[in-house]
Amino acid sequence: MKQLTLIVIVILVFSCKKESEESFGKPEVTATEEVVTNQTPEALGQEIFEGKGNCISCHQVDQKLIGPSLQEIAKIYKEKSGNMVGFFKGESEAIVDPSQFALMQANIELTKTFSDEELKALEGYIYSNLK
């Protein structure tokens, strides 16, 4: 009986060890990892705008909500040759509605953490709404 118990324990130990050795050195994909896709910069920008950027909570495409519409932002930045990416990085002044900059300050802290690719995609999405 002791031998049978010992054999079962040895089998369990080796079967568990084999499973852990199989994943050793192989990257594990988790549900929270981003999947790289071949999407356009504008599509990535829209995804950021509606998702992690949370821009949609204050801005709409064609009407003022809390902040100006995307169409108005794109128009003003184009007319004034503004640096939208610089603004998102906190390196440029607000040119659309400086009086609302205090409301945007928390979001600027968020956009400062975005990659250049994400910021350019967000800019591209905003400009894609220019009429």
mmCIF file of C-alpha atoms in Angstrom:
data_model
loop_
_atom_site.group_PDB
_atom_site.id
_atom_site.type_symbol
_atom_site.label_atom_id
_atom_site.label_comp_id
_atom_site.label_asym_id
_atom_site.label_seq_id
_atom_site.Cartn_x
_atom_site.Cartn_y
_atom_site.Cartn_z
ATOM 1 C CA MET A 1 0.000 0.000 0.000
ATOM 2 C CA LYS A 2 2.856 2.363 0.830
ATOM 3 C CA GLN A 3 4.464 1.625 -2.525
ATOM 4 C CA LEU A 4 1.236 2.422 -4.376
ATOM 5 C CA THR A 5 0.901 5.734 -2.544
ATOM 6 C CA LEU A 6 4.531 6.548 -3.277
ATOM 7 C CA ILE A 7 4.071 5.758 -6.983
ATOM 8 C CA VAL A 8 0.972 7.977 -7.202
ATOM 9 C CA ILE A 9 2.814 10.869 -5.532
ATOM 10 C CA VAL A 10 5.808 10.484 -7.874
ATOM 11 C CA ILE A 11 3.519 10.456 -10.917
ATOM 12 C CA LEU A 12 1.718 13.585 -9.712
ATOM 13 C CA VAL A 13 4.979 15.418 -9.060
ATOM 14 C CA PHE A 14 6.409 14.609 -12.483
ATOM 15 C CA SER A 15 3.185 15.436 -14.302
ATOM 16 C CA CYS A 16 3.010 18.839 -12.625
ATOM 17 C CA LYS A 17 6.677 19.488 -13.284
ATOM 18 C CA LYS A 18 6.303 18.655 -16.971
ATOM 19 C CA GLU A 19 3.513 21.214 -17.373
ATOM 20 C CA SER A 20 5.540 23.986 -15.768
ATOM 21 C CA GLU A 21 8.614 23.104 -17.846
ATOM 22 C CA GLU A 22 6.615 23.336 -21.089
ATOM 23 C CA SER A 23 5.815 26.992 -20.535
ATOM 24 C CA PHE A 24 9.312 27.872 -19.357
ATOM 25 C CA GLY A 25 10.897 30.336 -21.750
ATOM 26 C CA LYS A 26 7.712 30.796 -23.757
ATOM 27 C CA PRO A 27 5.930 34.133 -23.425
ATOM 28 C CA GLU A 28 2.504 33.760 -21.971
ATOM 29 C CA VAL A 29 -0.236 35.864 -23.515
ATOM 30 C CA THR A 30 -2.609 37.379 -21.005
ATOM 31 C CA ALA A 31 -6.020 38.869 -21.567
ATOM 32 C CA THR A 32 -4.743 42.354 -20.704
ATOM 33 C CA GLU A 33 -2.026 42.438 -23.375
ATOM 34 C CA GLU A 34 -2.658 44.527 -26.456
ATOM 35 C CA VAL A 35 -2.952 42.741 -29.738
ATOM 36 C CA VAL A 36 -1.080 44.496 -32.521
ATOM 37 C CA THR A 37 -3.250 44.923 -35.582
ATOM 38 C CA ASN A 38 -2.767 46.469 -38.993
ATOM 39 C CA GLN A 39 -5.280 49.248 -38.459
ATOM 40 C CA THR A 40 -5.029 52.735 -39.919
ATOM 41 C CA PRO A 41 -3.756 55.560 -37.721
ATOM 42 C CA GLU A 42 -7.234 57.128 -37.804
ATOM 43 C CA ALA A 43 -8.823 53.879 -36.596
ATOM 44 C CA LEU A 44 -6.263 53.638 -33.787
ATOM 45 C CA GLY A 45 -6.923 57.292 -32.975
ATOM 46 C CA GLN A 46 -10.663 56.667 -32.782
ATOM 47 C CA GLU A 47 -10.047 53.662 -30.538
ATOM 48 C CA ILE A 48 -7.928 55.818 -28.205
ATOM 49 C CA PHE A 49 -10.434 58.693 -28.369
ATOM 50 C CA GLU A 50 -13.325 56.434 -27.369
ATOM 51 C CA GLY A 51 -11.321 54.179 -25.049
ATOM 52 C CA LYS A 52 -8.263 54.774 -22.914
ATOM 53 C CA GLY A 53 -8.070 58.472 -23.766
ATOM 54 C CA ASN A 54 -11.631 58.970 -22.523
ATOM 55 C CA CYS A 55 -11.869 62.009 -24.825
ATOM 56 C CA ILE A 56 -15.417 61.097 -25.829
ATOM 57 C CA SER A 57 -16.656 62.011 -22.374
ATOM 58 C CA CYS A 58 -16.116 65.712 -23.174
ATOM 59 C CA HIS A 59 -15.871 65.930 -26.992
ATOM 60 C CA GLN A 60 -18.235 64.955 -29.792
ATOM 61 C CA VAL A 61 -17.541 64.958 -33.522
ATOM 62 C CA ASP A 62 -19.932 67.704 -34.611
ATOM 63 C CA GLN A 63 -21.223 69.452 -31.510
ATOM 64 C CA LYS A 64 -19.872 71.078 -28.365
ATOM 65 C CA LEU A 65 -20.415 68.970 -25.279
ATOM 66 C CA ILE A 66 -18.191 69.985 -22.374
ATOM 67 C CA GLY A 67 -15.316 70.723 -24.721
ATOM 68 C CA PRO A 68 -15.335 71.878 -28.341
ATOM 69 C CA SER A 69 -16.293 69.500 -31.161
ATOM 70 C CA LEU A 70 -13.627 67.599 -33.067
ATOM 71 C CA GLN A 71 -14.559 69.548 -36.185
ATOM 72 C CA GLU A 72 -13.909 72.843 -34.378
ATOM 73 C CA ILE A 73 -10.633 71.579 -32.894
ATOM 74 C CA ALA A 74 -9.391 70.355 -36.290
ATOM 75 C CA LYS A 75 -10.419 73.603 -38.004
ATOM 76 C CA ILE A 76 -8.643 75.842 -35.483
ATOM 77 C CA TYR A 77 -5.473 73.745 -35.374
ATOM 78 C CA LYS A 78 -5.336 73.717 -39.171
ATOM 79 C CA GLU A 79 -5.953 77.489 -39.482
ATOM 80 C CA LYS A 80 -3.344 78.348 -36.844
ATOM 81 C CA SER A 81 -0.878 75.590 -37.820
ATOM 82 C CA GLY A 82 -1.057 74.409 -34.237
ATOM 83 C CA ASN A 83 0.921 71.578 -32.726
ATOM 84 C CA MET A 84 -1.754 69.174 -31.494
ATOM 85 C CA VAL A 85 0.712 66.433 -30.534
ATOM 86 C CA GLY A 86 2.741 69.015 -28.623
ATOM 87 C CA PHE A 87 -0.419 70.025 -26.762
ATOM 88 C CA PHE A 88 -1.139 66.384 -25.891
ATOM 89 C CA LYS A 89 2.425 66.114 -24.555
ATOM 90 C CA GLY A 90 1.940 69.261 -22.460
ATOM 91 C CA GLU A 91 4.530 71.137 -24.518
ATOM 92 C CA SER A 92 2.227 73.588 -26.365
ATOM 93 C CA GLU A 93 -0.355 76.100 -25.264
ATOM 94 C CA ALA A 94 -4.099 75.560 -25.656
ATOM 95 C CA ILE A 95 -5.278 77.400 -28.768
ATOM 96 C CA VAL A 96 -8.884 76.255 -29.189
ATOM 97 C CA ASP A 97 -10.423 77.449 -25.915
ATOM 98 C CA PRO A 98 -7.738 78.428 -23.390
ATOM 99 C CA SER A 99 -10.393 79.231 -20.773
ATOM 100 C CA GLN A 100 -11.191 75.508 -20.538
ATOM 101 C CA PHE A 101 -7.584 74.397 -20.150
ATOM 102 C CA ALA A 102 -8.037 73.771 -16.415
ATOM 103 C CA LEU A 103 -10.700 71.167 -17.242
ATOM 104 C CA MET A 104 -8.369 69.503 -19.734
ATOM 105 C CA GLN A 105 -5.373 69.395 -17.359
ATOM 106 C CA ALA A 106 -6.138 65.904 -15.987
ATOM 107 C CA ASN A 107 -6.475 64.540 -19.512
ATOM 108 C CA ILE A 108 -3.166 66.115 -20.530
ATOM 109 C CA GLU A 109 -1.513 64.180 -17.706
ATOM 110 C CA LEU A 110 -3.021 61.044 -19.243
ATOM 111 C CA THR A 111 -2.021 61.849 -22.833
ATOM 112 C CA LYS A 112 1.554 62.550 -21.701
ATOM 113 C CA THR A 113 1.828 58.803 -21.051
ATOM 114 C CA PHE A 114 0.851 57.870 -24.629
ATOM 115 C CA SER A 115 3.426 56.870 -27.229
ATOM 116 C CA ASP A 116 4.204 59.165 -30.165
ATOM 117 C CA GLU A 117 2.399 56.696 -32.432
ATOM 118 C CA GLU A 118 -0.738 56.904 -30.280
ATOM 119 C CA LEU A 119 -0.615 60.700 -30.149
ATOM 120 C CA LYS A 120 -0.181 60.982 -33.924
ATOM 121 C CA ALA A 121 -3.053 58.539 -34.410
ATOM 122 C CA LEU A 122 -5.257 60.620 -32.114
ATOM 123 C CA GLU A 123 -4.303 63.744 -34.053
ATOM 124 C CA GLY A 124 -5.054 61.934 -37.324
ATOM 125 C CA TYR A 125 -8.477 60.914 -36.072
ATOM 126 C CA ILE A 126 -9.309 64.473 -35.037
ATOM 127 C CA TYR A 127 -8.191 65.832 -38.414
ATOM 128 C CA SER A 128 -10.207 63.132 -40.196
ATOM 129 C CA ASN A 129 -13.343 64.851 -38.879
ATOM 130 C CA LEU A 130 -12.473 68.175 -40.529
ATOM 131 C CA LYS A 131 -15.178 69.364 -42.911
#
